[in-house]
């Protein structure tokens, strides 16, 4: 720091910024040298699906599992009737060879929510990762 005496009364104090500029320039040079050397990411080869081959529509339908709950408590997996006690083992059997553990639960508008919640709980216990709910569309004007 330096002191200078000017026309005003008393000494004037000015900060010497030259060392700060030197440090700034050294840091700038360091970042300019290091930045091109940092890795930008990993190169990975991802298998691409065959564009010519389309999956059969039947295969897509067979992969979707819908558990329907009737107002009287009857359960169906797609179109097959099943009891509440056999629902868990049946879902485990269906999904033991599948990679995606996704089901949809379809409840009748008049069904008690507890029945749907019980089906969801059994599905979670059977190892189902994702559970979707299918609802009936509300008609306009109702």
mmCIF file with all atom_site columns, C-alpha atoms in Angstrom:
data_model
loop_
_atom_site.group_PDB
_atom_site.id
_atom_site.type_symbol
_atom_site.label_atom_id
_atom_site.label_alt_id
_atom_site.label_comp_id
_atom_site.label_asym_id
_atom_site.label_entity_id
_atom_site.label_seq_id
_atom_site.pdbx_PDB_ins_code
_atom_site.Cartn_x
_atom_site.Cartn_y
_atom_site.Cartn_z
_atom_site.occupancy
_atom_site.B_iso_or_equiv
_atom_site.pdbx_formal_charge
_atom_site.auth_seq_id
_atom_site.auth_comp_id
_atom_site.auth_asym_id
_atom_site.auth_atom_id
_atom_site.pdbx_PDB_model_num
ATOM 1   C CA . UNK A 1 1   ? 0.000   0.000   0.000   1.00 0.00 ? 1   UNK A CA 1
ATOM 2   C CA . UNK A 1 2   ? 1.176   3.425   -0.665  1.00 0.00 ? 2   UNK A CA 1
ATOM 3   C CA . UNK A 1 3   ? 0.379   6.759   0.780   1.00 0.00 ? 3   UNK A CA 1
ATOM 4   C CA . UNK A 1 4   ? 0.181   9.911   -1.189  1.00 0.00 ? 4   UNK A CA 1
ATOM 5   C CA . UNK A 1 5   ? -0.359  13.434  -0.094  1.00 0.00 ? 5   UNK A CA 1
ATOM 6   C CA . UNK A 1 6   ? -2.619  15.426  -2.356  1.00 0.00 ? 6   UNK A CA 1
ATOM 7   C CA . UNK A 1 7   ? -4.290  18.746  -2.373  1.00 0.00 ? 7   UNK A CA 1
ATOM 8   C CA . UNK A 1 8   ? -6.804  17.515  0.172   1.00 0.00 ? 8   UNK A CA 1
ATOM 9   C CA . UNK A 1 9   ? -5.988  17.625  3.806   1.00 0.00 ? 9   UNK A CA 1
ATOM 10  C CA . UNK A 1 10  ? -4.462  14.417  5.103   1.00 0.00 ? 10  UNK A CA 1
ATOM 11  C CA . UNK A 1 11  ? -2.882  11.396  3.428   1.00 0.00 ? 11  UNK A CA 1
ATOM 12  C CA . UNK A 1 12  ? -4.626  9.464   0.605   1.00 0.00 ? 12  UNK A CA 1
ATOM 13  C CA . UNK A 1 13  ? -4.505  5.703   0.815   1.00 0.00 ? 13  UNK A CA 1
ATOM 14  C CA . UNK A 1 14  ? -4.579  3.739   -2.477  1.00 0.00 ? 14  UNK A CA 1
ATOM 15  C CA . UNK A 1 15  ? -4.533  -0.037  -2.677  1.00 0.00 ? 15  UNK A CA 1
ATOM 16  C CA . UNK A 1 16  ? -1.855  -1.592  -4.853  1.00 0.00 ? 16  UNK A CA 1
ATOM 17  C CA . UNK A 1 17  ? -3.758  -4.028  -7.110  1.00 0.00 ? 17  UNK A CA 1
ATOM 18  C CA . UNK A 1 18  ? -0.772  -5.175  -9.175  1.00 0.00 ? 18  UNK A CA 1
ATOM 19  C CA . UNK A 1 19  ? -0.204  -8.394  -7.154  1.00 0.00 ? 19  UNK A CA 1
ATOM 20  C CA . UNK A 1 20  ? -3.921  -9.197  -7.402  1.00 0.00 ? 20  UNK A CA 1
ATOM 21  C CA . UNK A 1 21  ? -3.836  -8.828  -11.174 1.00 0.00 ? 21  UNK A CA 1
ATOM 22  C CA . UNK A 1 22  ? -0.789  -11.129 -11.302 1.00 0.00 ? 22  UNK A CA 1
ATOM 23  C CA . UNK A 1 23  ? -2.650  -13.805 -9.310  1.00 0.00 ? 23  UNK A CA 1
ATOM 24  C CA . UNK A 1 24  ? -5.684  -13.402 -11.561 1.00 0.00 ? 24  UNK A CA 1
ATOM 25  C CA . UNK A 1 25  ? -3.604  -13.890 -14.706 1.00 0.00 ? 25  UNK A CA 1
ATOM 26  C CA . UNK A 1 26  ? -1.871  -16.974 -13.259 1.00 0.00 ? 26  UNK A CA 1
ATOM 27  C CA . UNK A 1 27  ? -5.260  -18.523 -12.396 1.00 0.00 ? 27  UNK A CA 1
ATOM 28  C CA . UNK A 1 28  ? -6.564  -17.711 -15.874 1.00 0.00 ? 28  UNK A CA 1
ATOM 29  C CA . UNK A 1 29  ? -3.591  -19.464 -17.480 1.00 0.00 ? 29  UNK A CA 1
ATOM 30  C CA . UNK A 1 30  ? -4.017  -22.506 -15.213 1.00 0.00 ? 30  UNK A CA 1
ATOM 31  C CA . UNK A 1 31  ? -7.698  -22.873 -16.148 1.00 0.00 ? 31  UNK A CA 1
ATOM 32  C CA . UNK A 1 32  ? -6.914  -22.395 -19.844 1.00 0.00 ? 32  UNK A CA 1
ATOM 33  C CA . UNK A 1 33  ? -4.390  -25.235 -19.681 1.00 0.00 ? 33  UNK A CA 1
ATOM 34  C CA . UNK A 1 34  ? -6.490  -27.628 -17.561 1.00 0.00 ? 34  UNK A CA 1
ATOM 35  C CA . UNK A 1 35  ? -9.864  -27.215 -19.317 1.00 0.00 ? 35  UNK A CA 1
ATOM 36  C CA . UNK A 1 36  ? -8.977  -29.015 -22.579 1.00 0.00 ? 36  UNK A CA 1
ATOM 37  C CA . UNK A 1 37  ? -7.513  -31.921 -20.597 1.00 0.00 ? 37  UNK A CA 1
ATOM 38  C CA . UNK A 1 38  ? -10.647 -32.697 -18.580 1.00 0.00 ? 38  UNK A CA 1
ATOM 39  C CA . UNK A 1 39  ? -12.666 -35.650 -19.882 1.00 0.00 ? 39  UNK A CA 1
ATOM 40  C CA . UNK A 1 40  ? -15.935 -34.714 -21.531 1.00 0.00 ? 40  UNK A CA 1
ATOM 41  C CA . UNK A 1 41  ? -17.703 -38.036 -20.903 1.00 0.00 ? 41  UNK A CA 1
ATOM 42  C CA . UNK A 1 42  ? -17.563 -41.719 -21.633 1.00 0.00 ? 42  UNK A CA 1
ATOM 43  C CA . UNK A 1 43  ? -18.012 -43.165 -25.069 1.00 0.00 ? 43  UNK A CA 1
ATOM 44  C CA . UNK A 1 44  ? -20.545 -45.968 -24.850 1.00 0.00 ? 44  UNK A CA 1
ATOM 45  C CA . UNK A 1 45  ? -22.052 -48.114 -27.535 1.00 0.00 ? 45  UNK A CA 1
ATOM 46  C CA . UNK A 1 46  ? -25.760 -48.664 -27.005 1.00 0.00 ? 46  UNK A CA 1
ATOM 47  C CA . UNK A 1 47  ? -27.509 -51.388 -28.982 1.00 0.00 ? 47  UNK A CA 1
ATOM 48  C CA . UNK A 1 48  ? -30.013 -49.913 -31.406 1.00 0.00 ? 48  UNK A CA 1
ATOM 49  C CA . UNK A 1 49  ? -33.348 -51.581 -32.106 1.00 0.00 ? 49  UNK A CA 1
ATOM 50  C CA . UNK A 1 50  ? -33.871 -53.058 -35.531 1.00 0.00 ? 50  UNK A CA 1
ATOM 51  C CA . UNK A 1 51  ? -35.995 -50.551 -37.470 1.00 0.00 ? 51  UNK A CA 1
ATOM 52  C CA . UNK A 1 52  ? -37.157 -53.119 -40.034 1.00 0.00 ? 52  UNK A CA 1
ATOM 53  C CA . UNK A 1 53  ? -38.588 -55.519 -37.464 1.00 0.00 ? 53  UNK A CA 1
ATOM 54  C CA . UNK A 1 54  ? -41.810 -54.445 -35.762 1.00 0.00 ? 54  UNK A CA 1
ATOM 55  C CA . UNK A 1 55  ? -43.036 -56.345 -32.714 1.00 0.00 ? 55  UNK A CA 1
ATOM 56  C CA . UNK A 1 56  ? -46.140 -58.405 -33.350 1.00 0.00 ? 56  UNK A CA 1
ATOM 57  C CA . UNK A 1 57  ? -49.302 -56.831 -31.972 1.00 0.00 ? 57  UNK A CA 1
ATOM 58  C CA . UNK A 1 58  ? -50.204 -60.051 -30.128 1.00 0.00 ? 58  UNK A CA 1
ATOM 59  C CA . UNK A 1 59  ? -46.917 -59.920 -28.205 1.00 0.00 ? 59  UNK A CA 1
ATOM 60  C CA . UNK A 1 60  ? -47.679 -56.393 -27.005 1.00 0.00 ? 60  UNK A CA 1
ATOM 61  C CA . UNK A 1 61  ? -51.146 -57.443 -25.861 1.00 0.00 ? 61  UNK A CA 1
ATOM 62  C CA . UNK A 1 62  ? -49.795 -60.486 -24.024 1.00 0.00 ? 62  UNK A CA 1
ATOM 63  C CA . UNK A 1 63  ? -47.275 -58.380 -22.136 1.00 0.00 ? 63  UNK A CA 1
ATOM 64  C CA . UNK A 1 64  ? -49.904 -56.089 -20.627 1.00 0.00 ? 64  UNK A CA 1
ATOM 65  C CA . UNK A 1 65  ? -51.371 -57.450 -17.398 1.00 0.00 ? 65  UNK A CA 1
ATOM 66  C CA . UNK A 1 66  ? -54.665 -55.965 -16.199 1.00 0.00 ? 66  UNK A CA 1
ATOM 67  C CA . UNK A 1 67  ? -56.210 -56.993 -12.887 1.00 0.00 ? 67  UNK A CA 1
ATOM 68  C CA . UNK A 1 68  ? -59.934 -56.209 -12.873 1.00 0.00 ? 68  UNK A CA 1
ATOM 69  C CA . UNK A 1 69  ? -61.946 -55.833 -9.682  1.00 0.00 ? 69  UNK A CA 1
ATOM 70  C CA . UNK A 1 70  ? -65.732 -56.287 -9.917  1.00 0.00 ? 70  UNK A CA 1
ATOM 71  C CA . UNK A 1 71  ? -68.207 -54.702 -7.456  1.00 0.00 ? 71  UNK A CA 1
ATOM 72  C CA . UNK A 1 72  ? -68.948 -58.114 -5.955  1.00 0.00 ? 72  UNK A CA 1
ATOM 73  C CA . UNK A 1 73  ? -65.221 -58.725 -5.276  1.00 0.00 ? 73  UNK A CA 1
ATOM 74  C CA . UNK A 1 74  ? -64.454 -61.048 -8.217  1.00 0.00 ? 74  UNK A CA 1
ATOM 75  C CA . UNK A 1 75  ? -60.934 -60.686 -9.632  1.00 0.00 ? 75  UNK A CA 1
ATOM 76  C CA . UNK A 1 76  ? -59.669 -61.301 -13.144 1.00 0.00 ? 76  UNK A CA 1
ATOM 77  C CA . UNK A 1 77  ? -56.148 -61.259 -14.526 1.00 0.00 ? 77  UNK A CA 1
ATOM 78  C CA . UNK A 1 78  ? -56.731 -60.163 -18.117 1.00 0.00 ? 78  UNK A CA 1
ATOM 79  C CA . UNK A 1 79  ? -59.691 -62.529 -18.793 1.00 0.00 ? 79  UNK A CA 1
ATOM 80  C CA . UNK A 1 80  ? -58.796 -65.350 -16.361 1.00 0.00 ? 80  UNK A CA 1
ATOM 81  C CA . UNK A 1 81  ? -60.728 -65.485 -13.086 1.00 0.00 ? 81  UNK A CA 1
ATOM 82  C CA . UNK A 1 82  ? -58.633 -65.743 -9.937  1.00 0.00 ? 82  UNK A CA 1
ATOM 83  C CA . UNK A 1 83  ? -59.346 -65.702 -6.208  1.00 0.00 ? 83  UNK A CA 1
ATOM 84  C CA . UNK A 1 84  ? -57.877 -63.158 -3.820  1.00 0.00 ? 84  UNK A CA 1
ATOM 85  C CA . UNK A 1 85  ? -55.795 -65.853 -2.109  1.00 0.00 ? 85  UNK A CA 1
ATOM 86  C CA . UNK A 1 86  ? -54.332 -67.063 -5.433  1.00 0.00 ? 86  UNK A CA 1
ATOM 87  C CA . UNK A 1 87  ? -53.638 -63.567 -6.812  1.00 0.00 ? 87  UNK A CA 1
ATOM 88  C CA . UNK A 1 88  ? -50.150 -63.164 -5.288  1.00 0.00 ? 88  UNK A CA 1
ATOM 89  C CA . UNK A 1 89  ? -48.745 -66.546 -6.389  1.00 0.00 ? 89  UNK A CA 1
ATOM 90  C CA . UNK A 1 90  ? -50.323 -66.130 -9.835  1.00 0.00 ? 90  UNK A CA 1
ATOM 91  C CA . UNK A 1 91  ? -48.678 -62.716 -10.320 1.00 0.00 ? 91  UNK A CA 1
ATOM 92  C CA . UNK A 1 92  ? -45.325 -64.098 -9.143  1.00 0.00 ? 92  UNK A CA 1
ATOM 93  C CA . UNK A 1 93  ? -45.665 -66.936 -11.678 1.00 0.00 ? 93  UNK A CA 1
ATOM 94  C CA . UNK A 1 94  ? -46.498 -64.508 -14.504 1.00 0.00 ? 94  UNK A CA 1
ATOM 95  C CA . UNK A 1 95  ? -43.637 -62.114 -13.759 1.00 0.00 ? 95  UNK A CA 1
ATOM 96  C CA . UNK A 1 96  ? -40.854 -64.587 -12.945 1.00 0.00 ? 96  UNK A CA 1
ATOM 97  C CA . UNK A 1 97  ? -39.726 -64.622 -16.602 1.00 0.00 ? 97  UNK A CA 1
ATOM 98  C CA . UNK A 1 98  ? -40.408 -60.958 -17.405 1.00 0.00 ? 98  UNK A CA 1
ATOM 99  C CA . UNK A 1 99  ? -38.040 -58.033 -17.183 1.00 0.00 ? 99  UNK A CA 1
ATOM 100 C CA . UNK A 1 100 ? -40.715 -55.380 -16.719 1.00 0.00 ? 100 UNK A CA 1
ATOM 101 C CA . UNK A 1 101 ? -42.853 -55.742 -13.621 1.00 0.00 ? 101 UNK A CA 1
ATOM 102 C CA . UNK A 1 102 ? -45.811 -53.533 -14.555 1.00 0.00 ? 102 UNK A CA 1
ATOM 103 C CA . UNK A 1 103 ? -49.523 -54.177 -14.041 1.00 0.00 ? 103 UNK A CA 1
ATOM 104 C CA . UNK A 1 104 ? -52.697 -52.146 -14.344 1.00 0.00 ? 104 UNK A CA 1
ATOM 105 C CA . UNK A 1 105 ? -55.559 -52.341 -11.869 1.00 0.00 ? 105 UNK A CA 1
ATOM 106 C CA . UNK A 1 106 ? -59.031 -51.665 -13.240 1.00 0.00 ? 106 UNK A CA 1
ATOM 107 C CA . UNK A 1 107 ? -61.749 -51.089 -10.702 1.00 0.00 ? 107 UNK A CA 1
ATOM 108 C CA . UNK A 1 108 ? -65.464 -50.809 -11.369 1.00 0.00 ? 108 UNK A CA 1
ATOM 109 C CA . UNK A 1 109 ? -66.885 -47.382 -10.380 1.00 0.00 ? 109 UNK A CA 1
ATOM 110 C CA . UNK A 1 110 ? -69.064 -49.103 -7.762  1.00 0.00 ? 110 UNK A CA 1
ATOM 111 C CA . UNK A 1 111 ? -66.258 -51.106 -6.142  1.00 0.00 ? 111 UNK A CA 1
ATOM 112 C CA . UNK A 1 112 ? -65.073 -50.292 -2.626  1.00 0.00 ? 112 UNK A CA 1
ATOM 113 C CA . UNK A 1 113 ? -61.657 -48.647 -2.658  1.00 0.00 ? 113 UNK A CA 1
ATOM 114 C CA . UNK A 1 114 ? -60.426 -51.063 -0.001  1.00 0.00 ? 114 UNK A CA 1
ATOM 115 C CA . UNK A 1 115 ? -60.705 -53.928 -2.480  1.00 0.00 ? 115 UNK A CA 1
ATOM 116 C CA . UNK A 1 116 ? -58.544 -52.072 -5.012  1.00 0.00 ? 116 UNK A CA 1
ATOM 117 C CA . UNK A 1 117 ? -56.043 -51.153 -2.280  1.00 0.00 ? 117 UNK A CA 1
ATOM 118 C CA . UNK A 1 118 ? -55.836 -54.807 -1.241  1.00 0.00 ? 118 UNK A CA 1
ATOM 119 C CA . UNK A 1 119 ? -55.076 -55.846 -4.844  1.00 0.00 ? 119 UNK A CA 1
ATOM 120 C CA . UNK A 1 120 ? -52.356 -53.149 -5.033  1.00 0.00 ? 120 UNK A CA 1
ATOM 121 C CA . UNK A 1 121 ? -50.868 -54.395 -1.749  1.00 0.00 ? 121 UNK A CA 1
ATOM 122 C CA . UNK A 1 122 ? -50.805 -58.004 -2.969  1.00 0.00 ? 122 UNK A CA 1
ATOM 123 C CA . UNK A 1 123 ? -49.175 -56.892 -6.237  1.00 0.00 ? 123 UNK A CA 1
ATOM 124 C CA . UNK A 1 124 ? -46.465 -54.981 -4.344  1.00 0.00 ? 124 UNK A CA 1
ATOM 125 C CA . UNK A 1 125 ? -45.871 -58.084 -2.236  1.00 0.00 ? 125 UNK A CA 1
ATOM 126 C CA . UNK A 1 126 ? -45.511 -60.150 -5.419  1.00 0.00 ? 126 UNK A CA 1
ATOM 127 C CA . UNK A 1 127 ? -42.624 -57.920 -6.555  1.00 0.00 ? 127 UNK A CA 1
ATOM 128 C CA . UNK A 1 128 ? -44.454 -55.640 -8.979  1.00 0.00 ? 128 UNK A CA 1
ATOM 129 C CA . UNK A 1 129 ? -42.497 -52.391 -9.443  1.00 0.00 ? 129 UNK A CA 1
ATOM 130 C CA . UNK A 1 130 ? -45.055 -50.196 -11.172 1.00 0.00 ? 130 UNK A CA 1
ATOM 131 C CA . UNK A 1 131 ? -48.814 -50.270 -10.759 1.00 0.00 ? 131 UNK A CA 1
ATOM 132 C CA . UNK A 1 132 ? -51.114 -48.200 -12.933 1.00 0.00 ? 132 UNK A CA 1
ATOM 133 C CA . UNK A 1 133 ? -54.772 -47.475 -12.309 1.00 0.00 ? 133 UNK A CA 1
ATOM 134 C CA . UNK A 1 134 ? -57.337 -47.620 -15.107 1.00 0.00 ? 134 UNK A CA 1
ATOM 135 C CA . UNK A 1 135 ? -60.400 -45.488 -14.536 1.00 0.00 ? 135 UNK A CA 1
ATOM 136 C CA . UNK A 1 136 ? -63.604 -45.131 -16.490 1.00 0.00 ? 136 UNK A CA 1
ATOM 137 C CA . UNK A 1 137 ? -63.836 -41.913 -18.469 1.00 0.00 ? 137 UNK A CA 1
ATOM 138 C CA . UNK A 1 138 ? -66.350 -39.471 -17.024 1.00 0.00 ? 138 UNK A CA 1
ATOM 139 C CA . UNK A 1 139 ? -69.089 -38.750 -19.483 1.00 0.00 ? 139 UNK A CA 1
ATOM 140 C CA . UNK A 1 140 ? -69.709 -35.108 -20.335 1.00 0.00 ? 140 UNK A CA 1
ATOM 141 C CA . UNK A 1 141 ? -72.807 -33.548 -18.890 1.00 0.00 ? 141 UNK A CA 1
ATOM 142 C CA . UNK A 1 142 ? -72.997 -35.906 -15.898 1.00 0.00 ? 142 UNK A CA 1
#
